[in-house]
Each structure stands twice: as structure tokens, then as C-alpha cells.
Tab-separated table of N, CA and C in Angstrom:
chain	number	residue	atom	x	y	z
X	1	MET	N	0.781	-1.177	0.000
X	1	MET	CA	0.000	0.000	0.000
X	1	MET	C	0.835	1.259	0.000
X	2	HIS	N	1.856	1.240	0.803
X	2	HIS	CA	2.748	2.390	0.852
X	2	HIS	C	3.779	2.262	-0.256
X	3	THR	N	3.746	3.222	-1.158
X	3	THR	CA	4.740	3.232	-2.228
X	3	THR	C	5.576	4.495	-2.107
X	4	SER	N	6.820	4.369	-2.483
X	4	SER	CA	7.713	5.517	-2.407
X	4	SER	C	7.581	6.358	-3.681
X	5	ILE	N	8.152	7.520	-3.609
X	5	ILE	CA	8.121	8.423	-4.761
X	5	ILE	C	8.870	7.804	-5.927
X	6	ARG	N	9.940	7.113	-5.624
X	6	ARG	CA	10.739	6.478	-6.677
X	6	ARG	C	9.928	5.398	-7.399
X	7	GLN	N	9.173	4.622	-6.625
X	7	GLN	CA	8.353	3.577	-7.238
X	7	GLN	C	7.246	4.194	-8.100
X	8	MET	N	6.672	5.293	-7.621
X	8	MET	CA	5.631	5.959	-8.405
X	8	MET	C	6.208	6.514	-9.705
X	9	ALA	N	7.424	7.064	-9.650
X	9	ALA	CA	8.065	7.594	-10.849
X	9	ALA	C	8.321	6.479	-11.853
X	10	GLU	N	8.716	5.305	-11.380
X	10	GLU	CA	8.957	4.167	-12.283
X	10	GLU	C	7.663	3.728	-12.958
X	11	LYS	N	6.560	3.737	-12.202
X	11	LYS	CA	5.274	3.359	-12.789
X	11	LYS	C	4.868	4.354	-13.878
X	12	ILE	N	5.066	5.643	-13.597
X	12	ILE	CA	4.704	6.669	-14.577
X	12	ILE	C	5.552	6.525	-15.832
X	13	LYS	N	6.850	6.276	-15.671
X	13	LYS	CA	7.734	6.106	-16.831
X	13	LYS	C	7.344	4.881	-17.642
X	14	SER	N	6.933	3.847	-16.965
X	14	SER	CA	6.569	2.629	-17.698
X	14	SER	C	5.284	2.845	-18.494
X	15	PHE	N	4.348	3.643	-17.970
X	15	PHE	CA	3.116	3.920	-18.712
X	15	PHE	C	3.393	4.762	-19.952
X	16	SER	N	4.247	5.731	-19.833
X	16	SER	CA	4.472	6.630	-20.960
X	16	SER	C	5.573	6.150	-21.889
X	17	GLY	N	6.435	5.304	-21.433
X	17	GLY	CA	7.516	4.821	-22.273
X	17	GLY	C	8.649	5.814	-22.420
X	18	ILE	N	8.644	6.884	-21.625
X	18	ILE	CA	9.671	7.914	-21.733
X	18	ILE	C	11.023	7.363	-21.314
X	19	GLY	N	11.037	6.562	-20.292
X	19	GLY	CA	12.304	6.025	-19.799
X	19	GLY	C	13.052	5.251	-20.863
X	20	LYS	N	12.347	4.419	-21.605
X	20	LYS	CA	12.989	3.625	-22.652
X	20	LYS	C	13.495	4.508	-23.786
X	21	ARG	N	12.688	5.474	-24.170
X	21	ARG	CA	13.055	6.303	-25.308
X	21	ARG	C	14.331	7.095	-25.036
X	22	PHE	N	14.428	7.713	-23.872
X	22	PHE	CA	15.581	8.562	-23.597
X	22	PHE	C	16.801	7.784	-23.124
X	23	LYS	N	16.628	6.561	-22.672
X	23	LYS	CA	17.782	5.751	-22.277
X	23	LYS	C	18.613	5.355	-23.488
X	24	ASP	N	17.933	5.137	-24.599
X	24	ASP	CA	18.616	4.663	-25.790
X	24	ASP	C	19.291	5.779	-26.582
X	25	ILE	N	19.009	7.056	-26.278
X	25	ILE	CA	19.581	8.167	-27.028
X	25	ILE	C	20.968	8.479	-26.470
X	26	SER	N	21.913	8.649	-27.367
X	26	SER	CA	23.290	8.912	-26.948
X	26	SER	C	23.463	10.396	-26.607
X	27	PRO	N	24.491	10.756	-25.823
X	27	PRO	CA	24.740	12.158	-25.485
X	27	PRO	C	25.004	13.022	-26.714
X	28	GLU	N	25.582	12.450	-27.746
X	28	GLU	CA	25.841	13.203	-28.969
X	28	GLU	C	24.532	13.618	-29.643
X	29	THR	N	23.541	12.771	-29.591
X	29	THR	CA	22.232	13.068	-30.169
X	29	THR	C	21.544	14.186	-29.379
X	30	TYR	N	21.685	14.153	-28.033
X	30	TYR	CA	21.151	15.240	-27.199
X	30	TYR	C	21.746	16.585	-27.620
X	31	THR	N	23.054	16.621	-27.841
X	31	THR	CA	23.743	17.846	-28.222
X	31	THR	C	23.235	18.354	-29.566
X	32	HIS	N	23.100	17.446	-30.544
X	32	HIS	CA	22.599	17.843	-31.862
X	32	HIS	C	21.152	18.355	-31.768
X	33	GLY	N	20.351	17.695	-30.977
X	33	GLY	CA	18.956	18.124	-30.795
X	33	GLY	C	18.873	19.502	-30.149
X	34	LEU	N	19.742	19.755	-29.178
X	34	LEU	CA	19.764	21.051	-28.511
X	34	LEU	C	20.178	22.153	-29.489
X	35	ILE	N	21.150	21.880	-30.332
X	35	ILE	CA	21.594	22.864	-31.326
X	35	ILE	C	20.466	23.169	-32.315
X	36	VAL	N	19.770	22.145	-32.781
X	36	VAL	CA	18.653	22.336	-33.714
X	36	VAL	C	17.550	23.164	-33.049
X	37	LEU	N	17.258	22.869	-31.778
X	37	LEU	CA	16.236	23.611	-31.045
X	37	LEU	C	16.620	25.087	-30.900
X	38	ILE	N	17.879	25.375	-30.609
X	38	ILE	CA	18.350	26.758	-30.485
X	38	ILE	C	18.239	27.481	-31.822
X	39	ILE	N	18.589	26.815	-32.911
X	39	ILE	CA	18.492	27.431	-34.241
X	39	ILE	C	17.033	27.754	-34.583
X	40	ILE	N	16.126	26.841	-34.288
X	40	ILE	CA	14.706	27.068	-34.583
X	40	ILE	C	14.165	28.241	-33.762
X	41	LEU	N	14.487	28.279	-32.470
X	41	LEU	CA	14.018	29.375	-31.616
X	41	LEU	C	14.600	30.718	-32.059
X	42	THR	N	15.868	30.732	-32.480
X	42	THR	CA	16.486	31.962	-32.971
X	42	THR	C	15.802	32.439	-34.249
X	43	ALA	N	15.467	31.515	-35.130
X	43	ALA	CA	14.789	31.879	-36.380
X	43	ALA	C	13.410	32.470	-36.087
X	44	ILE	N	12.676	31.862	-35.164
X	44	ILE	CA	11.344	32.376	-34.818
X	44	ILE	C	11.449	33.769	-34.199
X	45	ALA	N	12.409	33.956	-33.283
X	45	ALA	CA	12.585	35.265	-32.649
X	45	ALA	C	12.991	36.321	-33.674
X	46	SER	N	13.874	35.970	-34.601
X	46	SER	CA	14.304	36.924	-35.634
X	46	SER	C	13.142	37.316	-36.538
X	47	PHE	N	12.340	36.346	-36.909
X	47	PHE	CA	11.175	36.638	-37.748
X	47	PHE	C	10.207	37.575	-37.016
X	48	GLY	N	9.948	37.297	-35.752
X	48	GLY	CA	9.038	38.135	-34.969
X	48	GLY	C	9.547	39.557	-34.821
X	49	LEU	N	10.838	39.721	-34.546
X	49	LEU	CA	11.407	41.066	-34.412
X	49	LEU	C	11.398	41.819	-35.743
X	50	GLY	N	11.661	41.113	-36.840
X	50	GLY	CA	11.597	41.746	-38.160
X	50	GLY	C	10.185	42.198	-38.491
X	51	LYS	N	9.207	41.382	-38.166
X	51	LYS	CA	7.811	41.732	-38.402
X	51	LYS	C	7.409	42.943	-37.566
X	52	LEU	N	7.869	42.988	-36.322
X	52	LEU	CA	7.559	44.106	-35.431
X	52	LEU	C	8.163	45.413	-35.952
X	53	SER	N	9.404	45.362	-36.411
X	53	SER	CA	10.033	46.586	-36.928
X	53	SER	C	9.368	47.045	-38.225
X	54	ALA	N	8.892	46.113	-39.039
X	54	ALA	CA	8.201	46.480	-40.275
X	54	ALA	C	6.863	47.140	-39.961
X	55	LEU	N	6.167	46.670	-38.957
X	55	LEU	CA	4.890	47.281	-38.576
X	55	LEU	C	5.092	48.702	-38.067
X	56	ARG	N	6.154	48.931	-37.348
X	56	ARG	CA	6.427	50.275	-36.829
X	56	ARG	C	6.756	51.256	-37.950
X	57	SER	N	7.402	50.788	-39.015
X	57	SER	CA	7.762	51.699	-40.100
X	57	SER	C	6.536	52.098	-40.927
X	58	PHE	N	5.479	51.273	-40.942
X	58	PHE	CA	4.263	51.599	-41.681
X	58	PHE	C	3.289	52.446	-40.880
X	59	LYS	N	3.551	52.640	-39.618
X	59	LYS	CA	2.659	53.426	-38.770
X	59	LYS	C	2.709	54.888	-39.175
X	60	LYS	N	1.533	55.525	-39.249
X	60	LYS	CA	1.483	56.941	-39.592
X	60	LYS	C	1.861	57.765	-38.364
X	61	PRO	N	2.622	58.828	-38.561
X	61	PRO	CA	2.977	59.671	-37.414
X	61	PRO	C	1.759	60.454	-36.925
X	62	ILE	N	1.754	60.781	-35.656
X	62	ILE	CA	0.672	61.568	-35.071
X	62	ILE	C	0.926	63.031	-35.384
X	63	VAL	N	-0.076	63.681	-35.977
X	63	VAL	CA	0.046	65.081	-36.367
X	63	VAL	C	-0.966	65.888	-35.562
X	64	ILE	N	-0.505	66.954	-34.926
X	64	ILE	CA	-1.382	67.836	-34.163
X	64	ILE	C	-1.617	69.081	-35.001
X	65	GLU	N	-2.889	69.365	-35.267
X	65	GLU	CA	-3.237	70.495	-36.120
X	65	GLU	C	-4.055	71.517	-35.340
X	66	ASN	N	-4.025	72.765	-35.799
X	66	ASN	CA	-4.838	73.853	-35.255
X	66	ASN	C	-4.659	74.041	-33.753
X	67	THR	N	-3.443	74.117	-33.295
X	67	THR	CA	-3.215	74.307	-31.867
X	67	THR	C	-3.248	75.767	-31.459
X	68	VAL	N	-3.082	76.680	-32.410
X	68	VAL	CA	-2.979	78.101	-32.078
X	68	VAL	C	-4.310	78.656	-31.598
X	69	PHE	N	-5.412	78.336	-32.270
X	69	PHE	CA	-6.696	78.961	-31.966
X	69	PHE	C	-7.239	78.584	-30.593
X	70	PRO	N	-7.274	77.315	-30.189
X	70	PRO	CA	-7.790	77.017	-28.850
X	70	PRO	C	-6.946	77.629	-27.742
X	71	VAL	N	-5.636	77.674	-27.923
X	71	VAL	CA	-4.777	78.247	-26.890
X	71	VAL	C	-5.040	79.732	-26.748
X	72	VAL	N	-5.174	80.437	-27.883
X	72	VAL	CA	-5.450	81.873	-27.839
X	72	VAL	C	-6.802	82.121	-27.188
X	73	ALA	N	-7.803	81.305	-27.530
X	73	ALA	CA	-9.135	81.476	-26.949
X	73	ALA	C	-9.090	81.244	-25.446
X	74	SER	N	-8.346	80.239	-25.002
X	74	SER	CA	-8.315	79.976	-23.567
X	74	SER	C	-7.542	81.067	-22.825
X	75	ILE	N	-6.520	81.634	-23.439
X	75	ILE	CA	-5.786	82.727	-22.794
X	75	ILE	C	-6.685	83.950	-22.676
X	76	GLU	N	-7.461	84.222	-23.730
X	76	GLU	CA	-8.384	85.360	-23.672
X	76	GLU	C	-9.437	85.162	-22.589
X	77	SER	N	-9.972	83.952	-22.488
X	77	SER	CA	-10.994	83.713	-21.467
X	77	SER	C	-10.402	83.789	-20.070
X	78	ILE	N	-9.158	83.360	-19.907
X	78	ILE	CA	-8.496	83.476	-18.601
X	78	ILE	C	-8.299	84.940	-18.251
X	79	ASN	N	-7.891	85.747	-19.226
X	79	ASN	CA	-7.716	87.182	-18.968
X	79	ASN	C	-9.029	87.835	-18.558
X	80	LYS	N	-10.148	87.436	-19.196
X	80	LYS	CA	-11.449	87.989	-18.825
X	80	LYS	C	-11.803	87.630	-17.389
X	81	VAL	N	-11.571	86.373	-17.029
X	81	VAL	CA	-11.898	85.933	-15.670
X	81	VAL	C	-11.041	86.665	-14.654
X	82	VAL	N	-9.742	86.790	-14.943
X	82	VAL	CA	-8.836	87.470	-14.013
X	82	VAL	C	-9.223	88.933	-13.858
X	83	SER	N	-9.534	89.609	-14.962
X	83	SER	CA	-9.874	91.029	-14.865
X	83	SER	C	-11.208	91.232	-14.156
X	84	SER	N	-12.194	90.361	-14.396
X	84	SER	CA	-13.483	90.517	-13.711
X	84	SER	C	-13.352	90.212	-12.228
X	85	THR	N	-12.506	89.249	-11.863
X	85	THR	CA	-12.275	88.950	-10.449
X	85	THR	C	-11.586	90.113	-9.771
X	86	ALA	N	-10.605	90.692	-10.445
X	86	ALA	CA	-9.894	91.835	-9.865
X	86	ALA	C	-10.838	93.016	-9.682
X	87	LEU	N	-11.736	93.236	-10.647
X	87	LEU	CA	-12.692	94.339	-10.527
X	87	LEU	C	-13.655	94.123	-9.371
X	88	SER	N	-14.144	92.884	-9.212
X	88	SER	CA	-15.092	92.634	-8.124
X	88	SER	C	-14.410	92.743	-6.768
X	89	GLN	N	-13.143	92.313	-6.674
X	89	GLN	CA	-12.421	92.457	-5.405
X	89	GLN	C	-12.161	93.929	-5.107
X	90	THR	N	-11.807	94.693	-6.135
X	90	THR	CA	-11.586	96.125	-5.941
X	90	THR	C	-12.885	96.807	-5.530
X	91	ALA	N	-13.998	96.414	-6.157
X	91	ALA	CA	-15.292	97.004	-5.805
X	91	ALA	C	-15.654	96.670	-4.367
X	92	GLY	N	-15.347	95.455	-3.915
X	92	GLY	CA	-15.624	95.077	-2.532
X	92	GLY	C	-14.837	95.919	-1.551
X	93	VAL	N	-13.584	96.204	-1.869
X	93	VAL	CA	-12.757	97.036	-0.987
X	93	VAL	C	-13.285	98.453	-0.963
X	94	VAL	N	-13.652	98.989	-2.130
X	94	VAL	CA	-14.194	100.352	-2.186
X	94	VAL	C	-15.501	100.426	-1.412
X	95	ASN	N	-16.362	99.396	-1.588
X	95	ASN	CA	-17.640	99.411	-0.885
X	95	ASN	C	-17.454	99.259	0.616
X	96	ALA	N	-16.457	98.490	1.046
X	96	ALA	CA	-16.220	98.327	2.479
X	96	ALA	C	-15.801	99.661	3.083
X	97	ILE	N	-15.067	100.431	2.315
X	97	ILE	CA	-14.638	101.747	2.792
X	97	ILE	C	-15.735	102.767	2.514
X	98	GLY	N	-16.443	102.586	1.389
X	98	GLY	CA	-17.411	103.578	0.927
X	98	GLY	C	-18.811	103.316	1.436
X	99	GLU	N	-19.765	103.221	0.514
X	99	GLU	CA	-21.164	103.238	0.902
X	99	GLU	C	-21.661	101.905	1.449
X	100	VAL	N	-22.670	101.996	2.315
X	100	VAL	CA	-23.359	100.843	2.868
X	100	VAL	C	-24.850	101.128	2.769
X	101	VAL	N	-25.648	100.059	2.836
X	101	VAL	CA	-27.101	100.219	2.744
X	101	VAL	C	-27.768	99.614	3.967
X	102	ALA	N	-28.945	100.115	4.279
X	102	ALA	CA	-29.729	99.609	5.404
X	102	ALA	C	-31.202	99.700	5.046
X	103	SER	N	-32.017	99.040	5.849
X	103	SER	CA	-33.462	99.103	5.665
X	103	SER	C	-34.055	100.117	6.641
X	104	ARG	N	-35.088	100.816	6.220
X	104	ARG	CA	-35.762	101.787	7.102
X	104	ARG	C	-36.363	101.083	8.314
X	105	THR	N	-36.791	99.824	8.119
X	105	THR	CA	-37.461	99.099	9.202
X	105	THR	C	-36.507	98.280	10.054
X	106	GLY	N	-35.241	98.126	9.636
X	106	GLY	CA	-34.289	97.310	10.381
X	106	GLY	C	-33.288	98.138	11.148
X	107	ASP	N	-32.320	97.421	11.784
X	107	ASP	CA	-31.286	98.128	12.542
X	107	ASP	C	-29.881	97.708	12.124
X	108	LYS	N	-29.745	96.992	10.991
X	108	LYS	CA	-28.441	96.515	10.503
X	108	LYS	C	-28.114	97.174	9.163
X	109	TYR	N	-26.812	97.422	8.958
X	109	TYR	CA	-26.372	97.926	7.651
X	109	TYR	C	-25.545	96.854	6.959
X	110	HIS	N	-25.529	96.886	5.635
X	110	HIS	CA	-24.898	95.863	4.792
X	110	HIS	C	-24.060	96.530	3.715
X	111	LEU	N	-23.105	95.765	3.215
X	111	LEU	CA	-22.436	96.177	1.978
X	111	LEU	C	-23.414	95.952	0.834
X	112	PRO	N	-23.355	96.733	-0.226
X	112	PRO	CA	-24.296	96.554	-1.347
X	112	PRO	C	-24.190	95.181	-2.015
X	113	THR	N	-23.055	94.494	-1.849
X	113	THR	CA	-22.865	93.190	-2.489
X	113	THR	C	-23.366	92.036	-1.638
X	114	CYS	N	-23.755	92.265	-0.394
X	114	CYS	CA	-24.202	91.193	0.502
X	114	CYS	C	-25.624	90.755	0.160
X	115	ALA	N	-25.943	89.520	0.528
X	115	ALA	CA	-27.271	88.971	0.258
X	115	ALA	C	-28.345	89.744	1.007
X	116	GLY	N	-28.050	90.166	2.222
X	116	GLY	CA	-29.024	90.929	2.997
X	116	GLY	C	-29.386	92.245	2.333
X	117	ALA	N	-28.413	92.887	1.711
X	117	ALA	CA	-28.669	94.159	1.029
X	117	ALA	C	-29.521	93.950	-0.211
X	118	LYS	N	-29.353	92.826	-0.861
X	118	LYS	CA	-30.110	92.552	-2.079
X	118	LYS	C	-31.567	92.227	-1.775
X	119	SER	N	-31.839	91.793	-0.530
X	119	SER	CA	-33.219	91.447	-0.185
X	119	SER	C	-34.030	92.656	0.297
X	120	ILE	N	-33.386	93.789	0.470
X	120	ILE	CA	-34.096	95.005	0.903
X	120	ILE	C	-34.829	95.597	-0.297
X	121	SER	N	-36.109	95.884	-0.123
X	121	SER	CA	-36.880	96.462	-1.233
X	121	SER	C	-36.401	97.891	-1.503
X	122	ALA	N	-36.631	98.351	-2.707
X	122	ALA	CA	-36.137	99.671	-3.131
X	122	ALA	C	-36.765	100.805	-2.318
X	123	LYS	N	-38.026	100.658	-1.928
X	123	LYS	CA	-38.676	101.747	-1.187
X	123	LYS	C	-38.194	101.834	0.264
X	124	ASN	N	-37.651	100.725	0.820
X	124	ASN	CA	-37.152	100.730	2.200
X	124	ASN	C	-35.637	100.907	2.288
X	125	LYS	N	-34.943	100.959	1.160
X	125	LYS	CA	-33.473	101.003	1.166
X	125	LYS	C	-32.968	102.417	1.435
X	126	ILE	N	-32.015	102.503	2.404
X	126	ILE	CA	-31.335	103.765	2.715
X	126	ILE	C	-29.864	103.563	2.381
X	127	THR	N	-29.245	104.488	1.698
X	127	THR	CA	-27.828	104.396	1.348
X	127	THR	C	-27.050	105.426	2.156
X	128	PHE	N	-25.994	104.920	2.821
X	128	PHE	CA	-25.096	105.799	3.582
X	128	PHE	C	-23.776	105.871	2.841
X	129	SER	N	-23.110	107.006	2.892
X	129	SER	CA	-21.849	107.175	2.167
X	129	SER	C	-20.678	106.522	2.886
X	130	SER	N	-20.827	106.188	4.181
X	130	SER	CA	-19.734	105.537	4.912
X	130	SER	C	-20.305	104.716	6.062
X	131	VAL	N	-19.457	103.874	6.626
X	131	VAL	CA	-19.831	103.065	7.782
X	131	VAL	C	-20.098	103.973	8.981
X	132	GLU	N	-19.270	104.990	9.131
X	132	GLU	CA	-19.425	105.908	10.270
X	132	GLU	C	-20.784	106.607	10.227
X	133	GLU	N	-21.217	106.994	9.048
X	133	GLU	CA	-22.509	107.662	8.909
X	133	GLU	C	-23.651	106.730	9.314
X	134	ALA	N	-23.536	105.419	8.921
X	134	ALA	CA	-24.567	104.445	9.287
X	134	ALA	C	-24.579	104.223	10.792
X	135	ARG	N	-23.414	104.197	11.428
X	135	ARG	CA	-23.340	104.014	12.886
X	135	ARG	C	-23.919	105.228	13.619
X	136	ARG	N	-23.651	106.417	13.103
X	136	ARG	CA	-24.199	107.628	13.725
X	136	ARG	C	-25.724	107.648	13.645
X	137	ALA	N	-26.257	107.002	12.588
X	137	ALA	CA	-27.714	106.948	12.434
X	137	ALA	C	-28.328	105.854	13.303
X	138	GLY	N	-27.478	105.076	14.023
X	138	GLY	CA	-27.987	104.055	14.939
X	138	GLY	C	-28.013	102.643	14.382
X	139	TYR	N	-27.414	102.420	13.233
X	139	TYR	CA	-27.394	101.087	12.635
X	139	TYR	C	-26.148	100.326	13.088
X	140	LEU	N	-26.284	98.990	13.189
X	140	LEU	CA	-25.184	98.096	13.564
X	140	LEU	C	-24.781	97.268	12.337
X	141	PRO	N	-23.529	96.747	12.311
X	141	PRO	CA	-23.132	95.923	11.155
X	141	PRO	C	-23.879	94.587	11.147
X	142	ALA	N	-24.229	94.118	9.962
X	142	ALA	CA	-24.899	92.822	9.813
X	142	ALA	C	-23.894	91.710	10.073
X	143	GLY	N	-24.298	90.707	10.817
X	143	GLY	CA	-23.389	89.612	11.172
X	143	GLY	C	-23.096	88.662	10.028
X	144	ASN	N	-23.998	88.554	9.075
X	144	ASN	CA	-23.809	87.605	7.976
X	144	ASN	C	-23.142	88.218	6.754
X	145	CYS	N	-22.730	89.464	6.842
X	145	CYS	CA	-22.114	90.158	5.711
X	145	CYS	C	-20.606	90.215	5.925
X	146	LYS	N	-19.859	89.470	5.120
X	146	LYS	CA	-18.398	89.447	5.263
X	146	LYS	C	-17.810	90.792	4.865
X	147	GLY	N	-16.826	91.227	5.609
X	147	GLY	CA	-16.175	92.490	5.309
X	147	GLY	C	-16.587	93.596	6.253
X	148	LEU	N	-17.636	93.346	7.033
X	148	LEU	CA	-18.074	94.341	8.020
X	148	LEU	C	-17.599	93.914	9.399
X	149	LYS	N	-17.276	94.890	10.241
X	149	LYS	CA	-16.829	94.576	11.606
X	149	LYS	C	-17.768	95.174	12.612
């Protein structure tokens, strides 16, 4: 019941007949077979590399066309965005120093760009030329309006 690995290998060789076939081959035949195998593999590799290099030579080069117009358009649009951002930031600074608005019915003043100022109806809107003027009139800064202290 217990068989060794060696005994199992002998059984496998006897089923396939490999042991008999390779026992009868001389070392000189092994050498010749190895040389033939190397020549065949070299021929296959050479053919494959030649085919690969031929495919690369037939490939069309990648050509990029019309690159000037999109780049110019994107630079122009970037300049517009930068200039409009700079203008709005400058306007915010001027408004923080300059005029503020308040409601006749409320007690808070806002910058004209704040959401609270935009919700004040035109008939109730009071415009002050400075923060100090709004404070003298009894108004306090709105807490939700950035830029006011």
C-alpha cells in the first residue's frame, strides 16, 4: 500500500515509455537536438522582431493640427476671468470703505454686495456714504455680511 516516490516515478515512466526512449539516445544526439532547437528558436525570434520593426515603419505619425486657436481662446478667457475677479475684489474694498445700505425698518447695515442688502426692497433702502454715517444713524453691522466689523 505504501509506495515511495521512486516507485511511483517508475510506474509513470513505464506507462508513458519515456524512460525507454531517452535511455537509448546517446549524449551526442542530445547535443545535436539542442543545437537544432536553439536554431529554430532563434529563427522564430528573428522573424518576430523583423515583423515588429516592419509594422512600426508603416505606422502613420501623429500630427497635431490647429493648436494656435484654442490656446489663444483659452488665454483670452483666462484674462477675462482674471480682470473681472480683480474688478469685483476692488469694488468690494471700495464698498467696504465707501457706501453701505440699510433698511428703514431694520437696525443693521450691509455692503451693497451682501445677500441681505439685495433682499431690501427699493422703497425701504437707505444708502449711507460711509460706515461711520450708518453708525451715527444708529445702525449696527450685519453679522452675515463678510467684510463688516
